[in-house]
XYZ file of C-alpha atoms in Angstrom:
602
model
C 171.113 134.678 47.113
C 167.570 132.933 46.499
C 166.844 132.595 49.758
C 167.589 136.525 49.796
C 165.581 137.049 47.112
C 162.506 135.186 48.266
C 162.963 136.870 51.924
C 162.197 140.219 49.873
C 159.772 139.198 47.996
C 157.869 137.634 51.264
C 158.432 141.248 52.642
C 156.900 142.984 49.869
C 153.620 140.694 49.428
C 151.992 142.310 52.500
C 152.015 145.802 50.628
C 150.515 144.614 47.514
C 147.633 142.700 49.144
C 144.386 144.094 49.174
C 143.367 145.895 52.409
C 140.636 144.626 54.272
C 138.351 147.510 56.252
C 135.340 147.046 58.507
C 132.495 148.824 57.032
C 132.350 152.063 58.313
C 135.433 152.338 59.452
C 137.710 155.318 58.906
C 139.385 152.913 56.180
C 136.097 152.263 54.354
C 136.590 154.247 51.218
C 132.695 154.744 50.990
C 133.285 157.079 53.971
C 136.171 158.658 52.320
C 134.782 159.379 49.544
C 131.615 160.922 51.473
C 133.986 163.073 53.830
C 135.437 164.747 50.124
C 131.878 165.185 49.149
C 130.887 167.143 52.303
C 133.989 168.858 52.537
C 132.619 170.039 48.937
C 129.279 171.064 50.630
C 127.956 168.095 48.320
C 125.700 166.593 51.375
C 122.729 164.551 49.024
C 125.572 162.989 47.242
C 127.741 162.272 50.626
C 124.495 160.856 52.077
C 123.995 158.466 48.777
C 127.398 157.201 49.628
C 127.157 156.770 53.310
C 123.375 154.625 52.891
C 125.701 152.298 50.781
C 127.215 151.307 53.251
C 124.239 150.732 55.429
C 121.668 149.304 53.348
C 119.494 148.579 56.235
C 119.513 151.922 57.716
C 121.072 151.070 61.142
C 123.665 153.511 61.595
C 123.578 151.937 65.016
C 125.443 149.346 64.259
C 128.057 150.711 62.793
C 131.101 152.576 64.265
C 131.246 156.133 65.510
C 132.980 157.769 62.891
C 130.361 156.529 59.918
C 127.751 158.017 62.009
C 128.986 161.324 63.181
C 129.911 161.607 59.252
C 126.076 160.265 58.705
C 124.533 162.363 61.104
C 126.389 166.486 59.980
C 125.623 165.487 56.378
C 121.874 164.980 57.691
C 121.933 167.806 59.234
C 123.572 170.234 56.870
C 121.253 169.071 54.114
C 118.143 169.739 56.463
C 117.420 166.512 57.980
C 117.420 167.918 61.493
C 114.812 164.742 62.286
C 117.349 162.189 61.450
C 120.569 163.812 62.944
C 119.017 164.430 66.456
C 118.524 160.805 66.126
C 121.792 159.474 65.324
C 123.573 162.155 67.903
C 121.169 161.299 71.265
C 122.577 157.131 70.254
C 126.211 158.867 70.102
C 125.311 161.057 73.359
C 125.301 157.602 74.798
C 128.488 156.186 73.771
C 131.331 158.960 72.537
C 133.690 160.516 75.360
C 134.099 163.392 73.147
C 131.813 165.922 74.660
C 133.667 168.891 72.459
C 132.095 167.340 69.360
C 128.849 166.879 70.521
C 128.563 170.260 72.122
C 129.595 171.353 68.618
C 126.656 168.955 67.220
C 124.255 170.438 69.808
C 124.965 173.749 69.038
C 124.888 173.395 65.041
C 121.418 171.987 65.650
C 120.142 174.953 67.733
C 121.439 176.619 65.248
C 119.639 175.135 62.751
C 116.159 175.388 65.175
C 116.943 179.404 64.901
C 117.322 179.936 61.971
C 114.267 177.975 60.695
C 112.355 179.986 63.055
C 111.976 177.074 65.501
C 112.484 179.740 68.339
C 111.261 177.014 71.621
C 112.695 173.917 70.285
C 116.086 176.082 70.189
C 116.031 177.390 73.284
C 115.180 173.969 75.026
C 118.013 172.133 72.910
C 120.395 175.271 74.670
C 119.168 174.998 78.173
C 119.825 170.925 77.967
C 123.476 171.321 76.810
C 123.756 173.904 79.758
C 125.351 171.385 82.214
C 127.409 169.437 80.286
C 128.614 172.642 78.002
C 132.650 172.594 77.271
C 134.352 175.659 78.356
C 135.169 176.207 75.046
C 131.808 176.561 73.426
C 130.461 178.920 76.630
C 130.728 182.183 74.288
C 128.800 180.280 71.137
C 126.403 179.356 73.416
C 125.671 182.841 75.241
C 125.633 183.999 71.590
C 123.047 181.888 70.240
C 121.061 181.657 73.428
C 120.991 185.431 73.727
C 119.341 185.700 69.852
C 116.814 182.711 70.556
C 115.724 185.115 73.548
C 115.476 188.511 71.234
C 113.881 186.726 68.594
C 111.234 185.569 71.274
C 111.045 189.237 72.530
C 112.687 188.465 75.906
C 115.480 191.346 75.955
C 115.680 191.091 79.871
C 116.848 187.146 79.763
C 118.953 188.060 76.889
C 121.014 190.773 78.588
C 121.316 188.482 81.489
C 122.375 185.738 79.429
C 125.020 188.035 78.195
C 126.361 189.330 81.564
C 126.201 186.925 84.340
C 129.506 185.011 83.505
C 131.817 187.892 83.024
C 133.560 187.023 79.718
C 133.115 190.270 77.749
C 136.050 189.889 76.957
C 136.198 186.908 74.928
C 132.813 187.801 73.368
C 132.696 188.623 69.842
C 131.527 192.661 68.702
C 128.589 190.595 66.775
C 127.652 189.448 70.595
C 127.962 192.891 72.278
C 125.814 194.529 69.628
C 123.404 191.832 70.303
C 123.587 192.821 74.109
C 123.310 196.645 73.164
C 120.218 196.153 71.397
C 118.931 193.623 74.597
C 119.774 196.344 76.852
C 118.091 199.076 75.104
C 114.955 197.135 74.332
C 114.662 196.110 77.885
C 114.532 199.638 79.567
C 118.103 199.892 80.239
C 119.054 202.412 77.350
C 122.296 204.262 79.152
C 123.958 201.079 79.211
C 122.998 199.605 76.119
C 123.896 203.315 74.381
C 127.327 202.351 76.535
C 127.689 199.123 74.937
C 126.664 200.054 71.543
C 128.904 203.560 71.510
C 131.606 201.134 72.033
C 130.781 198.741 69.023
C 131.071 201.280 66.951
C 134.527 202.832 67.960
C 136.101 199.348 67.759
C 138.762 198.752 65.080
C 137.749 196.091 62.705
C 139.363 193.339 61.515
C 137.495 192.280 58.791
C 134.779 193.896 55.907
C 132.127 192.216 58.163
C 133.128 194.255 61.353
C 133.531 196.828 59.134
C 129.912 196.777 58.182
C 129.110 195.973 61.989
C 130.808 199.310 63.285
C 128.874 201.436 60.760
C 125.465 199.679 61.966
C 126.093 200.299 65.275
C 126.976 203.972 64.714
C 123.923 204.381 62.287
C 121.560 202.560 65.216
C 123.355 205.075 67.543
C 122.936 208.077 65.199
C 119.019 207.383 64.649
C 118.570 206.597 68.719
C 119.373 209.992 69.606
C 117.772 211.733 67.118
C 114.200 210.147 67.538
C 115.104 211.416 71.280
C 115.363 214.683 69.845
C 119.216 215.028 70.582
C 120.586 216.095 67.332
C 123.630 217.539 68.968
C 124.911 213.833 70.539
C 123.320 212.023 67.176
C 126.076 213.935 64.810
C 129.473 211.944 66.648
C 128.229 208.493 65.474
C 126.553 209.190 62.112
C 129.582 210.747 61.035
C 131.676 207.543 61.709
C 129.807 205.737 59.422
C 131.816 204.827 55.990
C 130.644 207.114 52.888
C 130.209 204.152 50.244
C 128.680 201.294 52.383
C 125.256 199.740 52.925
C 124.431 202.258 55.935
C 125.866 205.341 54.272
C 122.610 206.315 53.205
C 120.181 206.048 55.850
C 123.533 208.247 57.721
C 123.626 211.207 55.649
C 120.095 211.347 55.925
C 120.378 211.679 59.892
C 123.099 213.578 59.744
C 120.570 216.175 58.082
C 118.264 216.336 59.996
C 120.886 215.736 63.391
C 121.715 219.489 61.737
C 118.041 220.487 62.222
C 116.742 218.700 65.184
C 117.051 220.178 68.499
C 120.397 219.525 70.123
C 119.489 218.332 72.999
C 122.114 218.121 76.138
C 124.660 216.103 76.836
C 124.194 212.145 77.544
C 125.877 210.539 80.247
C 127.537 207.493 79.807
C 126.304 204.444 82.071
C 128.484 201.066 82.272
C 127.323 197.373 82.306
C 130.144 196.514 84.519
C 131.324 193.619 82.028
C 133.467 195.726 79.355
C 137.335 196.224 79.636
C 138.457 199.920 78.730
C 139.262 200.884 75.179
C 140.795 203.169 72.921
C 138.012 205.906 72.814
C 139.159 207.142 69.644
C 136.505 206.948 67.339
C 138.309 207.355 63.369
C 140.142 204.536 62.074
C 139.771 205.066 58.483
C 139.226 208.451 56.345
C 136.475 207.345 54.285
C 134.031 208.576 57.260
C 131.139 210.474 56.807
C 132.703 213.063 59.186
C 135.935 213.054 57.577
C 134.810 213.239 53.590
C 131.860 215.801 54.840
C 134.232 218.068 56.281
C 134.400 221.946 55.763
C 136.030 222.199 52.721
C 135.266 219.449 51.414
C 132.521 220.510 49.440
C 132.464 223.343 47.196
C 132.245 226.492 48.965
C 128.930 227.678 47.957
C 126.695 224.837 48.687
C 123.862 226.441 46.668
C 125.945 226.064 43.062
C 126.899 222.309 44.098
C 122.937 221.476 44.220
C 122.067 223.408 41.264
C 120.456 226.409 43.386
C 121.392 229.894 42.602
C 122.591 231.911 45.354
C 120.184 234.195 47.681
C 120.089 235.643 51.487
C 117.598 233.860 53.447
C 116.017 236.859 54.466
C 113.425 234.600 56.317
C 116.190 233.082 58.524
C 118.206 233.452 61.913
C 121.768 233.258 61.317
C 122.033 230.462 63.398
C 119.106 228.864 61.117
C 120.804 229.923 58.048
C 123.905 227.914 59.392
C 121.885 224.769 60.061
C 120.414 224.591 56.374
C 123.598 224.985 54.813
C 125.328 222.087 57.121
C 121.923 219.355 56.653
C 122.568 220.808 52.631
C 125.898 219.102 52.627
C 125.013 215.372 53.230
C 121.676 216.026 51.288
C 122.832 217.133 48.291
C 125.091 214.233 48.478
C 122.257 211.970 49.275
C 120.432 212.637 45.927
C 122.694 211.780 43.613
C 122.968 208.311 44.304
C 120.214 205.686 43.419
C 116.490 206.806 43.905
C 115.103 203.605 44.485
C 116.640 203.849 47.598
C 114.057 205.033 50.622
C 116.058 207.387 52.208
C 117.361 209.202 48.605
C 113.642 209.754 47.650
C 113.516 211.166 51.596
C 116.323 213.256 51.205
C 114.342 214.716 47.366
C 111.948 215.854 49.892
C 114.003 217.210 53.068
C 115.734 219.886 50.382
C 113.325 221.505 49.374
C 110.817 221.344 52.296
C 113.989 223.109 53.872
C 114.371 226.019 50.986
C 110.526 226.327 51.797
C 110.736 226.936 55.729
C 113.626 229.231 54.377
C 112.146 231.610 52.409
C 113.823 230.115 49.313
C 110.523 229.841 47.427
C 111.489 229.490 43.601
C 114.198 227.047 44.477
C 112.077 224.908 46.707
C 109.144 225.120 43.358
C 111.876 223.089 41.541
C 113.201 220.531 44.013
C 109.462 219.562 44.278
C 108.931 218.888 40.971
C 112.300 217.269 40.487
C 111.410 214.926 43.431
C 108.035 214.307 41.484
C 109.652 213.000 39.019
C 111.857 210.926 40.551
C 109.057 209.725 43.075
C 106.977 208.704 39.747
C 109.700 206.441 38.081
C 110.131 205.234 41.443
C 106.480 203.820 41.344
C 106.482 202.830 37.719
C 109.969 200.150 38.562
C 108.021 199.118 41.510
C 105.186 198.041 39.480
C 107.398 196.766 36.738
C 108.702 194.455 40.193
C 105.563 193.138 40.922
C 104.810 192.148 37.204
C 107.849 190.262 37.459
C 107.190 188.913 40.537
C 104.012 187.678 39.766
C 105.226 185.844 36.385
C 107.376 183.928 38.865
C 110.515 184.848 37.101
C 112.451 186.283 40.308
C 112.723 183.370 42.124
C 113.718 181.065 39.502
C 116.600 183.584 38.336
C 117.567 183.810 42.106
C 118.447 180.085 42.311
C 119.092 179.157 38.582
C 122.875 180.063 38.897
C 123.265 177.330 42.287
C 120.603 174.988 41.037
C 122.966 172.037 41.113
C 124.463 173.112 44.958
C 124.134 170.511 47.445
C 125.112 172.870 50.342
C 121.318 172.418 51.911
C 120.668 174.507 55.011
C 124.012 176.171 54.242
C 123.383 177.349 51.677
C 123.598 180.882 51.242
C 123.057 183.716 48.736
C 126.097 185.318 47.752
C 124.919 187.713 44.856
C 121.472 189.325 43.328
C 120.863 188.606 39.586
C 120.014 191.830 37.656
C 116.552 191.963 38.022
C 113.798 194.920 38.355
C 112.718 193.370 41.636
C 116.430 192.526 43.463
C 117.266 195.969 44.665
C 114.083 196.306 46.225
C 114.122 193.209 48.516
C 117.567 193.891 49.595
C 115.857 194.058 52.982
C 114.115 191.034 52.763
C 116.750 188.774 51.111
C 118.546 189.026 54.047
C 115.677 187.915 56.371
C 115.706 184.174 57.940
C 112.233 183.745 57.110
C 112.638 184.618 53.267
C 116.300 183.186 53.264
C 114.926 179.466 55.016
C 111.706 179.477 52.376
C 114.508 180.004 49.777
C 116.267 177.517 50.653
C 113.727 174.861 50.857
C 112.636 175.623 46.912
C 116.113 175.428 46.029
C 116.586 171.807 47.340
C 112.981 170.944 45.535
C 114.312 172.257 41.942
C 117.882 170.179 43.092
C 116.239 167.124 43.878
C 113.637 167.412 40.841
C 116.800 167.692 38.583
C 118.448 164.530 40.343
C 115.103 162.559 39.528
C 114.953 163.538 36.058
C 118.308 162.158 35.457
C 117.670 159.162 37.125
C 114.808 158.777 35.043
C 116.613 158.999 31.976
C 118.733 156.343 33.003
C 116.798 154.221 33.991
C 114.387 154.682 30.890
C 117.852 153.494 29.270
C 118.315 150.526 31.081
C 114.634 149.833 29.799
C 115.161 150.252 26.477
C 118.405 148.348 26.715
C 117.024 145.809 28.207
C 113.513 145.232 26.055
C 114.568 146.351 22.378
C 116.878 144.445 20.097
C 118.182 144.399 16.743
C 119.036 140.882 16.454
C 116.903 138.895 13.546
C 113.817 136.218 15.308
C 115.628 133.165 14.999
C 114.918 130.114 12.847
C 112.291 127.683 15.267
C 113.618 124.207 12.642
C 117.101 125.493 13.475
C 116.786 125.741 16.937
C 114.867 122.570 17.405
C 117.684 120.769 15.761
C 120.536 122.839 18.030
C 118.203 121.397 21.183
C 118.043 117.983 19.864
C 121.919 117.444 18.929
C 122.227 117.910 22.405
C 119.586 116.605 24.140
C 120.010 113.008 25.662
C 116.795 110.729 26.952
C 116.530 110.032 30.313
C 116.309 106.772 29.644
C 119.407 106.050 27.729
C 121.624 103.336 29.210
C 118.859 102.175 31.745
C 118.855 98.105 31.936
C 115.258 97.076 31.797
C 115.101 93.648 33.760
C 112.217 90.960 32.446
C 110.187 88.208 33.570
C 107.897 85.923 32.549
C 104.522 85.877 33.279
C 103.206 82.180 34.264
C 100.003 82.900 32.777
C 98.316 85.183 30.665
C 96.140 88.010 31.873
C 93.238 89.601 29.667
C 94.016 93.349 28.699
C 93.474 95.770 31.038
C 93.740 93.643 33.808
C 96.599 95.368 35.904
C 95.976 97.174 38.988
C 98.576 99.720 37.592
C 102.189 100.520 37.489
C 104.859 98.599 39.242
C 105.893 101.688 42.292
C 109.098 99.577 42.335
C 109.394 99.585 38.663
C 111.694 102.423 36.975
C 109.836 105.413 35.676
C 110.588 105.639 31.931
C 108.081 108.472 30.757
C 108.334 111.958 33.081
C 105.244 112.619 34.639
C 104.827 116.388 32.970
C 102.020 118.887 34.237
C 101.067 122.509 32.427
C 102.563 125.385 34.406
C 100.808 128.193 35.245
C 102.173 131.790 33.214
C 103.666 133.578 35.946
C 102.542 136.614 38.059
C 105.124 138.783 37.144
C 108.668 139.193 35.710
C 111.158 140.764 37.720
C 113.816 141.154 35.495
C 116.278 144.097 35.001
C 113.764 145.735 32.694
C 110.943 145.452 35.095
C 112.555 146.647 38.096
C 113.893 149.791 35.626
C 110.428 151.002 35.075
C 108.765 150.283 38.517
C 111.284 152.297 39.495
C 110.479 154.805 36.901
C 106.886 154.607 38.489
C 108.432 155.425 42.030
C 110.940 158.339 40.989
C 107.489 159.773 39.174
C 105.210 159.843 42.276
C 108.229 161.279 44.234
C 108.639 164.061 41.329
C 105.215 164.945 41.868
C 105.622 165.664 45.303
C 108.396 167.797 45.003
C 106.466 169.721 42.229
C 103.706 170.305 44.758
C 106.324 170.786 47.398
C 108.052 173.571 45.229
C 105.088 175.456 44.229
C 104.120 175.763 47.831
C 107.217 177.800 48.665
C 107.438 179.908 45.564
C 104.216 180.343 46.169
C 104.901 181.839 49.874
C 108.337 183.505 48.344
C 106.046 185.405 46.143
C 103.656 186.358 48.331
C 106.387 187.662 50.871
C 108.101 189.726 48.139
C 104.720 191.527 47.247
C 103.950 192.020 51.083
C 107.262 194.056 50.921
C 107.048 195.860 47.615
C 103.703 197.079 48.435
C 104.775 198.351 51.486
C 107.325 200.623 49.881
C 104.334 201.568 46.974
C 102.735 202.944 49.787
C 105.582 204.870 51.497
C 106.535 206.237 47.825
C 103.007 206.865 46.942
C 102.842 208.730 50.520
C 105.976 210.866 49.380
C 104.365 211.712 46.592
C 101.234 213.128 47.972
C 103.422 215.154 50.195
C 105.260 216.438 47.436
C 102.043 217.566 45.441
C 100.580 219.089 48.407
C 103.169 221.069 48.854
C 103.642 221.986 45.379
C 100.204 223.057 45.238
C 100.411 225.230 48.576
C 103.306 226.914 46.901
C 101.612 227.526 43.532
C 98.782 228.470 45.607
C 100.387 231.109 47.719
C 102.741 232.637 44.400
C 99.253 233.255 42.912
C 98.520 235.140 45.733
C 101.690 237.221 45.355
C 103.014 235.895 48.965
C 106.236 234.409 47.788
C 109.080 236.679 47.366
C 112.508 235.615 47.070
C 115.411 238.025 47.897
């Protein structure tokens, strides 16, 4: 039975030992640790915890997994630099080519999106050969939108087409190649490519929003071709509550009053599989909810006009007014700060005006007056704001601590004067990457503060105490009670002289004899201390001159945030201001002509 016993207990000491890792490793708890952090989208703090293990800052010598995990936390957090690096050593020496296609194309990515459109589109064409089957759509994808952003809609398309895979392709990547197509000359088939985008049946609330922008692009196409009649089909599959629903019952106004234009033909890229052609998948359409009956039957009551004949007015014409009424009327009763609601304040009553419908027209321009002027007065109350610096601060405040980096993204708008306004621009690469960057300045500012503090801390700890100065006599005594002479116990050997020398008459000491007295020599005060509490505040000094920097580095990019957010307000000041002057032009022709007893209304 003991030697039972200690056989289990031999069997069990294995378990309980402590487990030995190579640094780096996929057992090195450092890396664990980091891989929760990034999971997280906690990159600064996964990058802290990687350099731990590699205080000398050659990844190079560690294993592959520490520096693929080194290398996508670099990366994420914006260190594009310093991941390139680490993934052309790993190009080198991993047989995974899967994961460093992925790494490739998260860095062209990256190059994009920063507006780096070249250095993209050469990492892209380098990858070409070696590309995994796998990744072949990604690329064509990202490829094709390096090439648009660079203006070069021909190489896009081509990009797009010459493999045959349309039907793996995403409906983000055959939008991409409608708008290539059209841009590029080829409008029939990118109108092909783009009708088909928006009949698809989405999946998600993102291809939900895709289908209705590729119906609204559609919608506006034809009717700056002066094809109102093919312009209606698409702007009435658009959703009616959605972020295109606007600018589409605008069009489909004026599709009612624009010349109809004759048929267009259908022309194929030769890539896409047939679908179902049906175009309504949901009933919250435009053309659905806008339907006859629908609406109240006398369109006139429903936008506060009272009835009258339009003596002025074919039938046919009388028709049209009443159908672009419909969406119109609609139009104005949501949110005026929107572009195409002040538009539609104008289209009614520059319509009742054409019509004959003088007094009703008189009103709708001074209503849209009115609604034009509080436009302009929240657009300067935007700019105030702007320029105080307070919108870009309240933008990040809520995220301040993220450590997502280049990933980042903004998921809501505070309530602010300025937010609805820059919709538009929010959503921009440019505004979204300069965001981005003074987002990571506040975040690292706040990690340096805190540092700071604890170091200033450590300081304190280390320099201040509230012990009593000690008693020097009591000390001296402690020292001597345990203090021995260097001499004690030494045998000094003697001899006698044979004669007797006069004083002073030695050369010197004995070198052979024992040295009883230490030979003692003043030392010099030294340079410096480098104690705990000195290394606390030259670090102090260091974290200070870095917090500088990043104040600099911070104002620079509010700086350009600002100045990009004015750039856009004023450009909507001046398309308001240019509504108005419409308005009180025409509000003045029509006094004008009443005075002159040319206005009667039937």
């Amino acid at each position: 039975m003991r030697a039972l016993a200690l056989l289990l207990l031999a069997a069990t000491l294995p378990a309980s030992a402590a487990d030995i890792y190579a640094p780096g490793s996929p057992d090195d708890p450092h890396l664990r640790v980091a891989e929760y952090l990034s999971r997280d989208s906690r990159h600064y703090s996964a990058i802290v915890e990687l350099r731990l293990i590699d205080p000398s800052n050659e990844p190079q010598r560690l294993p592959e997994p520490y520096r693929w995990q080194l290398a996508e936390n670099y990366l994420a957090f914006g260190l594009r630099d310093r991941a390139q690096a680490i993934y052309r050593q790993l190009e080198r020496t991993t047989d995974d080519r899967l994961m460093l296609g992925r790494a490739q194309l998260r860095i062209a990515e990256f190059e994009y999106t920063r507006g780096y459109w070249a250095e993209a589109r050469a990492t892209l064409y380098r990858m070409r050969e070696s590309l995994p089957q796998e990744l072949v759509e990604d690329w064509q994808d990202l490829l094709a939108r390096v090439l648009m952003a660079e203006k070069r809609y021909g190489d896009a398309a081509e990009v797009l087409t010459d493999l045959d895979n349309s039907d793996r392709q995403s409906p983000y990547t055959r939008y991409n190649l409608a708008v290539a197509l059209i841009n590029d000359g080829r409008a029939p088939q990118g109108l092909t490519v783009l009708d088909r985008v928006g009949r698809l049946v989405p999946s998600d609330l993102e291809e939900l929003a895709l289908r209705d922008r590729a119906n609204l692009s559609l919608g506006w196409y034809f009717l700056q071709s002066q094809q109102g009649g093919t312009a209606k089909p698409p702007l009435e599959r658009v959703r009616f509550e959605g972020p295109f629903s606007n600018r589409a019952l605008l069009g489909l106004g004026w599709a009612e009053l624009a010349p109809q234009g004759e048929r267009v033909s259908k022309a194929l890229v030769g890539d896409e599989p047939e679908t179902d052609s049906s175009p309504f998948t949901t009933f919250s359409t435009l053309g659905v909810l806008l339907r006859p009956g629908f609406v109240e039957e006398d369109i006139f009551k429903r936008a506060g006009l009272r009835s009258f004949r339009l003596s002025k007015a074919s039938e046919q014409e009388e028709e049209a007014l009443a159908k672009a009424l419909v969406p119109w009327v609609e139009l104005i009763s949501r949110d005026p700060m929107d572009t195409a609601v002040q538009e539609a304040w104008l289209a009614i009553p520059f319509t009742l005006d054409r019509l004959g419908a003088y007094t009703q027209a008189l009103q709708y321009y001074e209503k849209a007056i009115g609604v034009l002027e509080e436009a302009r007065r929240r657009m300067e109350a935007a700019k105030i704001s702007i320029r105080q610096g307070r919108m870009v601060e309240t933008i990040v405040r809520r995220e301040i601590e993220s450590e997502a980096g280049w990933q980042w993204k903004l998921l809501d708008l505070p309530d602010a004067p300025e937010t609805y306004f820059l919709q538009q621009l929010l959503a921009e690469h440019r505004f979204q990457e300069a965001l981005k960057n003074y987002r990571d300045t506040r975040m690292m500012q706040r990690s340096l503060e805190s540092w700071s503090q604890r170091l200033s801390t450590a300081e304190r700890l280390y320099t201040a105490s509230d012990r009593p100065p000690g008693d020097a006599t009591l000390l001296i005594r402690r020292a001597r009670s345990r203090w021995s002479p260097p001499w004690a116990g030494l045998e000094i050997p003697l001899r006698a002289e044979t004669a007797l020398s006069v004083p002073g008459a030695y050369a010197g000491d004995d070198p052979g004899a024992p040295q009883l007295r230490p030979r003692l020599r003043l030392a010099g005060a030294p340079a410096r201390f480098n104690g705990p509490a000195e290394r606390a505040r030259a670090a102090q000094q260091r974290l200070a001159d870095l917090s500088r920097q990043l104040a600099v580095a911070g104002d620079e990019q509010s700086k350009l945030l600002q100045d990009m957010a004015l750039v856009n307000l004023d450009g909507q000041k001046q398309q308001i201001e240019r509504y108005l002057i419409e308005a009180r032009f025409a509000l003045a022709r029509l006094y004008d002509r009443r005075k002159k007893g040319e206005l009667n209304d039937e």
